[in-house]
Coordinates of C-alpha atoms in Angstrom, one line a residue:
Chain D
M301 CA 3.7 23.1 -8.1
T302 CA 2.9 24.5 -4.5
P303 CA 0.2 22.8 -2.7
Q304 CA -2.9 24.9 -1.9
P305 CA -5.0 26.1 1.1
I306 CA -2.2 26.9 3.6
W307 CA -2.4 23.8 5.5
S308 CA -3.7 20.7 3.9
P309 CA -4.6 17.4 5.4
V310 CA -2.3 14.5 4.0
A311 CA -2.5 11.5 6.3
L312 CA -4.1 10.3 9.7
S313 CA -1.5 10.2 11.8
N314 CA -1.4 6.8 13.1
M315 CA -1.3 5.3 9.6
V316 CA 2.4 6.7 9.3
D317 CA 4.6 4.6 11.4
P318 CA 8.1 6.1 12.8
S319 CA 11.0 5.4 10.0
T320 CA 8.2 5.3 7.3
S321 CA 7.5 7.6 4.1
T322 CA 4.8 7.3 1.7
G323 CA 3.3 10.1 -1.1
A324 CA 0.8 12.7 -1.0
V325 CA -0.4 14.5 -3.5
V326 CA -2.3 17.9 -2.8
N327 CA -3.6 20.1 -5.7
G328 CA -1.0 18.2 -8.4
A329 CA 1.5 18.7 -6.2
E330 CA 3.6 15.5 -5.7
L331 CA 4.7 15.2 -1.7
V332 CA 6.6 12.7 0.5
V333 CA 5.2 12.5 4.1
W334 CA 7.7 10.6 6.3
R335 CA 8.5 10.1 10.4
D336 CA 12.0 10.2 11.6
S337 CA 12.9 7.5 13.7
S338 CA 11.9 9.8 16.5
G339 CA 8.1 10.0 15.2
K340 CA 8.4 13.9 14.2
A341 CA 6.5 14.3 10.8
H342 CA 8.0 15.9 7.4
V343 CA 6.3 16.8 4.5
W344 CA 8.7 17.8 1.1
E345 CA 8.6 17.5 -2.4
D346 CA 8.5 14.2 -3.5
R347 CA 11.6 14.4 -5.8
C348 CA 15.3 13.7 -5.0
P349 CA 17.5 16.8 -6.7
H350 CA 20.2 14.2 -7.7
R351 CA 17.7 12.2 -10.4
G352 CA 14.2 13.2 -9.9
M353 CA 13.3 9.4 -8.2
R354 CA 10.2 10.0 -5.7
M355 CA 11.6 10.1 -2.0
S356 CA 8.2 8.4 -1.0
F357 CA 9.9 5.3 -2.3
G358 CA 12.9 5.6 -0.2
F359 CA 13.8 4.6 2.8
V360 CA 13.9 6.1 6.5
R361 CA 17.7 5.5 8.4
G362 CA 17.4 7.5 11.5
D363 CA 16.7 11.0 11.2
H364 CA 17.6 10.9 7.5
L365 CA 15.3 9.8 4.6
A366 CA 17.3 8.0 1.6
C367 CA 16.6 8.3 -1.7
L368 CA 15.6 4.4 -3.4
Y369 CA 17.6 5.1 -6.4
H370 CA 21.3 5.8 -5.2
G371 CA 21.0 6.3 -1.6
W372 CA 21.5 9.8 -1.4
Q373 CA 20.6 10.8 2.4
Y374 CA 19.3 14.1 3.4
D375 CA 18.5 14.8 7.2
T376 CA 15.5 16.6 8.7
A377 CA 15.9 20.4 7.2
G378 CA 16.3 18.7 3.7
Q379 CA 20.0 19.0 3.3
C380 CA 21.8 16.1 1.8
R381 CA 24.2 14.7 4.1
H382 CA 25.4 11.6 2.8
I383 CA 25.8 10.6 -0.9
P384 CA 27.3 6.6 -1.1
A385 CA 29.0 7.1 -4.1
H386 CA 31.1 9.8 -2.8
P387 CA 31.6 8.7 1.3
Q388 CA 34.2 10.9 1.8
L389 CA 32.3 13.9 0.4
D390 CA 31.7 17.3 2.4
V391 CA 27.8 17.4 0.4
P392 CA 27.5 21.1 -1.1
Q393 CA 24.8 23.2 0.7
T394 CA 23.0 23.6 -2.2
I395 CA 22.2 20.1 -2.4
R396 CA 18.8 20.1 -0.5
M397 CA 15.2 19.2 -0.4
Q398 CA 12.2 21.6 -1.3
T399 CA 10.6 21.4 2.2
F400 CA 7.1 22.3 3.5
A401 CA 6.0 23.2 6.9
S402 CA 4.3 20.0 8.6
A403 CA 2.2 20.2 11.6
E404 CA 0.0 17.3 13.8
R405 CA -3.5 18.2 14.8
N406 CA -6.5 16.6 16.1
G407 CA -4.9 13.0 14.6
I408 CA -4.3 14.5 11.1
I409 CA -0.5 15.4 9.6
W410 CA -1.1 18.6 7.9
A411 CA 1.0 20.2 5.3
G412 CA 1.9 23.9 5.5
S413 CA 1.8 25.6 1.5
T414 CA 5.6 26.9 2.1
T415 CA 8.4 26.2 4.1
E416 CA 7.2 29.2 6.4
A417 CA 3.5 28.4 6.6
D418 CA 1.8 29.9 9.9
P419 CA 0.9 27.2 12.6
A420 CA -1.7 29.6 14.2
L421 CA -3.7 29.0 11.2
L422 CA -4.2 25.2 11.6
P423 CA -7.6 24.6 13.0
A424 CA -8.0 24.6 16.6
E425 CA -7.7 21.5 19.3
I426 CA -10.3 19.2 19.4
A427 CA -9.8 16.9 22.5
G428 CA -10.5 13.3 22.6
L429 CA -10.4 12.4 18.9
V430 CA -9.9 8.6 17.5
P431 CA -9.1 7.7 14.3
V432 CA -11.9 6.2 11.8
R433 CA -10.2 6.3 8.3
S434 CA -8.7 7.6 5.4
L435 CA -11.3 7.2 2.1
Y436 CA -10.0 8.1 -1.3
A437 CA -12.8 8.9 -3.9
D438 CA -12.7 10.0 -7.7
C439 CA -15.0 13.3 -6.9
T440 CA -15.1 16.9 -6.6
M441 CA -14.6 19.1 -3.0
E442 CA -18.3 20.4 -3.9
K443 CA -19.8 16.9 -4.5
A444 CA -18.1 15.6 -1.2
L445 CA -19.3 18.5 0.5
A446 CA -23.0 18.2 -0.7
I447 CA -23.3 14.4 0.0
L448 CA -21.3 14.3 3.6
A449 CA -24.5 16.9 4.4
A450 CA -27.3 14.6 3.0
T451 CA -25.7 11.1 4.5
P452 CA -27.3 10.2 7.7
L453 CA -24.3 9.1 10.3
P454 CA -24.7 5.1 11.2
G455 CA -27.6 4.8 13.7
V456 CA -29.5 7.9 13.1
S457 CA -31.6 9.0 10.3
D458 CA -31.7 12.6 10.3
A459 CA -28.7 14.3 8.2
P460 CA -26.2 15.5 10.4
K461 CA -25.6 18.9 11.6
I462 CA -23.0 20.7 9.7
E463 CA -20.1 22.9 11.3
T464 CA -17.2 24.3 9.0
I465 CA -14.2 24.8 10.7
S466 CA -12.1 25.9 7.9
E467 CA -12.3 25.4 3.7
N468 CA -11.0 21.9 3.9
Y469 CA -12.3 20.8 7.3
I470 CA -16.0 20.1 8.5
S471 CA -17.6 18.5 11.7
L472 CA -20.7 16.2 11.4
T473 CA -22.6 16.0 14.6
A474 CA -25.7 13.4 15.1
G475 CA -26.8 12.0 18.5
A476 CA -23.5 11.3 20.2
T477 CA -21.6 11.0 17.2
R478 CA -19.2 14.0 15.8
L479 CA -17.1 13.0 12.8
L480 CA -14.5 15.3 12.0
V481 CA -13.7 15.4 8.1
A482 CA -10.8 17.0 7.1
I483 CA -10.6 17.2 3.0
Q484 CA -7.6 16.8 1.3
S485 CA -8.1 18.2 -2.4
M486 CA -5.5 16.0 -4.5
G487 CA -6.7 17.5 -7.8
D488 CA -9.3 17.5 -10.6
A489 CA -11.8 15.4 -9.0
K490 CA -9.8 13.4 -6.9
L491 CA -9.6 13.6 -3.0
A492 CA -9.5 12.1 0.2
L493 CA -11.3 12.2 3.4
H494 CA -9.5 12.0 6.6
L495 CA -11.6 11.2 9.5
M496 CA -11.8 11.3 13.2
A497 CA -14.3 10.8 15.4
N498 CA -14.9 11.7 19.0
E499 CA -14.3 8.8 21.6
G500 CA -17.3 6.4 22.2
A501 CA -18.3 6.7 18.6
P502 CA -18.8 3.2 16.8
I503 CA -15.9 3.6 15.0
A504 CA -16.2 0.5 13.1
A505 CA -20.1 1.1 12.0
L506 CA -18.3 4.8 10.7
A507 CA -15.7 3.0 8.9
R508 CA -18.3 1.0 6.7
Y509 CA -20.3 4.4 6.4
A510 CA -17.2 5.7 4.6
Q511 CA -17.0 2.9 2.9
A512 CA -20.6 3.2 1.8
L513 CA -20.2 6.5 1.1
R514 CA -17.8 6.1 -1.8
L515 CA -20.1 4.3 -3.9
A516 CA -22.1 7.9 -3.8
L517 CA -18.8 10.2 -3.8
E518 CA -18.1 7.8 -7.1
T519 CA -21.3 7.8 -9.0
P520 CA -22.0 10.4 -11.8
L521 CA -24.2 13.1 -11.0
A522 CA -27.2 12.4 -13.3
E523 CA -27.9 8.9 -11.3
V524 CA -28.0 10.6 -7.9
A525 CA -31.0 12.0 -7.9
Chain T
M1140 CA 10.1 -37.6 0.2
S1141 CA 11.5 -36.8 -3.3
A1142 CA 13.3 -33.8 -4.6
L1143 CA 10.9 -31.0 -4.9
T1144 CA 11.6 -29.0 -8.4
L1145 CA 10.3 -25.2 -8.9
Y1146 CA 9.4 -24.6 -12.4
N1147 CA 10.3 -20.8 -12.2
Y1148 CA 11.0 -17.2 -14.1
E1149 CA 12.3 -14.4 -12.2
L1150 CA 10.3 -11.7 -13.2
D1151 CA 6.9 -14.1 -13.2
E1152 CA 4.9 -12.3 -10.4
N1153 CA 3.2 -15.7 -9.7
S1154 CA 6.5 -17.4 -9.4
Y1155 CA 7.7 -15.1 -6.9
R1156 CA 4.5 -16.4 -4.6
V1157 CA 5.8 -19.8 -4.5
R1158 CA 9.4 -18.6 -4.3
L1159 CA 8.6 -16.7 -1.4
L1160 CA 6.9 -19.6 0.7
L1161 CA 9.7 -21.5 0.0
S1162 CA 12.2 -19.2 1.2
M1163 CA 9.9 -18.5 4.3
L1164 CA 9.5 -22.1 5.1
G1165 CA 12.6 -23.0 4.3
I1166 CA 11.8 -25.4 2.1
E1167 CA 14.7 -27.4 0.2
H1168 CA 14.0 -27.6 -3.7
D1169 CA 15.8 -27.3 -7.1
V1170 CA 15.1 -24.4 -9.5
Y1171 CA 14.1 -25.1 -13.3
S1172 CA 14.7 -21.7 -14.7
V1173 CA 12.4 -21.3 -17.4
N1174 CA 13.1 -18.9 -20.7
M1175 CA 9.4 -17.6 -20.5
L1176 CA 10.5 -14.4 -21.8
P1177 CA 11.7 -13.9 -24.6
G1178 CA 11.4 -17.7 -25.6
R1179 CA 7.8 -18.7 -24.3
E1180 CA 9.7 -22.1 -23.0
E1181 CA 6.2 -22.6 -20.7
K1182 CA 4.4 -23.3 -24.1
S1183 CA 7.3 -25.5 -25.4
P1184 CA 5.8 -29.2 -26.2
A1185 CA 8.6 -30.3 -23.3
L1186 CA 6.9 -28.2 -20.4
L1187 CA 3.7 -28.4 -21.9
A1188 CA 3.8 -32.5 -21.1
L1189 CA 4.6 -31.6 -17.8
N1190 CA 2.1 -28.6 -17.6
P1191 CA -0.5 -28.9 -19.9
C1192 CA -2.1 -24.9 -18.8
G1193 CA 1.3 -23.5 -20.3
T1194 CA 1.5 -21.3 -17.2
L1195 CA 4.1 -20.8 -14.3
P1196 CA 4.9 -21.8 -11.8
F1197 CA 4.4 -25.2 -11.7
I1198 CA 6.6 -27.9 -9.1
K1199 CA 7.7 -31.2 -9.7
Q1200 CA 7.9 -33.9 -6.7
G1201 CA 8.5 -37.4 -8.0
D1202 CA 5.8 -38.5 -10.5
T1203 CA 3.6 -35.5 -9.3
V1204 CA 2.9 -32.1 -11.2
L1205 CA 1.2 -29.3 -9.3
F1206 CA 0.2 -26.0 -11.4
G1207 CA -1.2 -23.2 -10.1
A1208 CA 0.4 -20.8 -7.2
E1209 CA -3.0 -21.1 -4.7
A1210 CA -2.7 -25.0 -5.2
I1211 CA 1.3 -25.3 -4.6
L1212 CA 1.1 -22.7 -1.5
A1213 CA -1.5 -25.2 0.0
H1214 CA 0.3 -28.0 -0.8
L1215 CA 3.6 -26.7 0.0
A1216 CA 2.2 -25.0 3.7
R1217 CA 0.2 -28.6 4.0
H1218 CA 3.4 -30.7 4.3
N1219 CA 6.5 -28.6 5.8
D1220 CA 4.4 -26.3 8.1
A1221 CA 4.7 -27.7 11.6
S1222 CA 3.1 -25.4 13.1
G1223 CA -0.1 -25.8 10.8
K1224 CA -1.0 -22.1 10.7
W1225 CA 0.2 -21.3 7.4
L1226 CA -2.7 -23.3 5.9
P1227 CA -5.0 -23.3 9.1
I1228 CA -6.7 -26.5 8.6
D1229 CA -8.0 -27.5 11.9
R1230 CA -8.6 -23.8 13.0
P1231 CA -11.5 -21.5 12.4
D1232 CA -9.8 -19.5 10.4
F1233 CA -9.7 -21.9 7.6
S1234 CA -12.4 -21.0 5.5
T1235 CA -11.6 -17.0 5.7
T1236 CA -8.1 -18.2 4.1
M1237 CA -9.5 -20.3 1.4
M1238 CA -11.7 -17.1 0.4
W1239 CA -8.5 -14.5 0.3
L1240 CA -6.6 -17.2 -1.5
G1241 CA -9.3 -17.3 -4.1
F1242 CA -9.4 -13.8 -4.3
A1243 CA -5.7 -13.6 -4.8
A1244 CA -6.4 -16.5 -8.0
G1245 CA -9.4 -14.7 -8.9
P1246 CA -10.1 -10.5 -9.0
L1247 CA -6.5 -9.9 -8.0
Q1248 CA -5.4 -11.5 -11.4
A1249 CA -6.3 -8.1 -12.6
A1250 CA -2.9 -6.8 -11.1
V1251 CA -0.9 -9.9 -12.1
K1252 CA -2.0 -8.9 -15.9
A1253 CA -1.5 -5.1 -15.7
R1254 CA 2.0 -5.6 -14.6
E1255 CA 2.7 -8.0 -17.3
V1256 CA 1.4 -5.5 -19.9
A1257 CA 3.1 -3.0 -18.5
V1258 CA 6.4 -4.3 -18.0
F1259 CA 6.7 -7.0 -20.8
A1260 CA 4.8 -5.1 -23.2
V1261 CA 2.4 -8.3 -23.9
G1262 CA -1.1 -7.5 -25.2
G1263 CA -3.7 -6.2 -23.2
H1264 CA -6.3 -3.6 -22.0
L1265 CA -3.7 -1.8 -19.6
E1266 CA -6.4 0.9 -18.3
R1267 CA -9.2 -1.5 -17.9
L1268 CA -6.7 -4.0 -16.1
K1269 CA -5.9 -0.8 -13.9
A1270 CA -9.0 0.0 -12.8
D1271 CA -9.9 -3.6 -12.0
A1272 CA -6.7 -3.9 -10.0
R1273 CA -7.3 -0.5 -8.3
A1274 CA -11.0 -2.2 -7.3
A1275 CA -9.4 -5.1 -6.0
F1276 CA -7.1 -3.3 -4.1
R1277 CA -9.4 -0.9 -2.4
I1278 CA -11.5 -4.8 -1.7
M1279 CA -8.1 -5.4 0.2
D1280 CA -7.6 -1.8 1.6
D1281 CA -11.2 -1.8 3.0
H1282 CA -10.7 -5.2 4.7
M1283 CA -7.5 -4.3 6.4
T1284 CA -8.8 -0.9 7.6
L1285 CA -11.7 -2.9 9.6
R1286 CA -9.3 -5.5 10.8
H1287 CA -7.3 -2.9 12.2
I1288 CA -9.7 -1.1 14.2
E1289 CA -10.6 -4.7 15.4
G1290 CA -7.3 -5.0 16.8
K1291 CA -6.4 -7.0 14.1
E1292 CA -3.1 -7.2 11.6
W1293 CA -3.2 -10.3 9.0
F1294 CA -6.1 -10.8 6.5
A1295 CA -7.7 -14.1 7.8
A1296 CA -6.2 -15.2 11.1
D1297 CA -4.3 -13.5 14.0
Y1298 CA -1.1 -14.8 12.6
P1299 CA 0.1 -14.5 8.7
T1300 CA -1.4 -17.5 6.6
I1301 CA -0.7 -18.3 2.7
A1302 CA -3.7 -15.8 2.0
D1303 CA -1.3 -12.9 3.4
L1304 CA 1.1 -14.6 1.3
A1305 CA -0.7 -14.9 -1.8
L1306 CA -2.0 -11.4 -1.7
I1307 CA 1.2 -9.6 -0.5
P1308 CA 3.0 -9.8 -4.1
S1309 CA 0.3 -7.9 -6.2
F1310 CA 0.4 -4.9 -3.9
A1311 CA 4.2 -4.8 -3.4
L1312 CA 4.4 -4.4 -7.4
S1313 CA 2.0 -2.3 -8.0
R1314 CA 4.1 0.7 -8.9
D1315 CA 5.3 -1.4 -11.8
F1316 CA 1.9 -0.2 -13.5
N1317 CA 1.9 2.9 -11.9
I1318 CA -0.6 2.2 -9.0
D1319 CA 0.9 4.2 -5.8
H1320 CA 0.8 3.1 -2.3
E1321 CA -0.6 6.1 -1.3
E1322 CA -4.3 5.4 -1.3
F1323 CA -4.3 2.3 0.4
P1324 CA -2.9 3.2 4.4
A1325 CA -3.8 0.4 5.9
L1326 CA -2.4 -2.4 3.0
R1327 CA 0.8 0.0 3.5
L1328 CA 1.2 -1.0 7.2
W1329 CA 0.9 -4.5 6.1
L1330 CA 3.3 -4.8 3.5
R1331 CA 5.6 -3.3 6.3
R1332 CA 4.7 -6.0 8.7
F1333 CA 5.0 -9.1 6.2
R1334 CA 8.2 -7.9 5.1
R1335 CA 9.9 -8.1 8.7
L1336 CA 8.6 -11.9 8.9
P1337 CA 11.5 -14.4 9.0
G1338 CA 12.5 -15.6 5.3
F1339 CA 10.7 -12.4 3.9
I1340 CA 12.7 -11.8 0.0
T1341 CA 12.4 -9.6 -2.8
M1342 CA 11.9 -9.7 -6.2
P1343 CA 12.7 -7.1 -9.2
G1344 CA 10.7 -4.3 -8.6
I1345 CA 10.2 -4.5 -5.1
P1346 CA 12.6 -2.2 -3.1
D1347 CA 15.4 -4.3 -1.2
Y1348 CA 16.2 -1.6 1.1
H1349 CA 20.0 -1.5 1.6

């Protein structure tokens, strides 16, 4: 399965340390997001070509990601470079990972839908943002957008002003607070909201707002009214 | 002090909680290996005479038997940790430490049971237990998200306590019952920090990166 749309957020940049990996699902496609020791982020299909083990369970060694199962190591281009059971083997070029384009923009790691996704299609840069949190919830994109539009930001009574930056990226503004919401569609009625705010915004209050938001997002529709 | 014996089963998560602190504090001890599966030896008359609850782990030191992982952790930290931090009795963080220790013994036991159902095929409603475990992990991730924003790295204090130690195993083992780590980014960072503490040991189900 191929992740859609062209660029999807998969994590807040500050929550993936160098030399670590994590999983991410974009519309049913299982991905591994990992940072090499130099700090560069990579996004691949979350499956070792050897036995299908999830690479997100694996570990980073320098600029290689190693599979937890048999220790096969892949370089940053996804090419297998080392097979511990055959240390002398010059690994064939055919043993490689399915890779996807990746980019960091506005405090978020974005995964491309293909290896060659066009970076020109990433959202425009916004300066001076700080991380709030990622919020995972069982709800649809439509419902999330409706609830985000109707829920006041902390310390403000009016509903926020909404600006749609792209199909999965919106900006909410109220008073001096601007909250950027990047929406990762994980599958049917399952998503993650990756939240960044302007510097000086009440970050802890926004994190609590997000926590409360999850209750609304996961309340069956009949009960909302 | 007289010799300490841990009644242990290698694949039992609550036994691992105690093994972990014994290792991190470098406490000398003997181990009695209980045939929990398939033998159910902890329910045998001989072991019920020591621990009437028929649970693991428990410890025996001289004539004293202590059951319940959290009580054992508190006891071991109280008597073996010169820094006084793992169980911060005389520090302001005592209350929050006890609160999260209670959480590990309470809501988080859904995760322990979910793993037992998934791995040992004992009876239980797996989907309900998984939902309860996920709810517990969310409470923990929400807490650590706010702690992270405040620049704090541990659950109850500016340093790791037995609360962190009691909470860690369920999250580290959650893939045994098919709950992945990606929905809990703050817990992922916390687990990585804890793994790097001196004396940390793994158990089957927790990867030992080689």
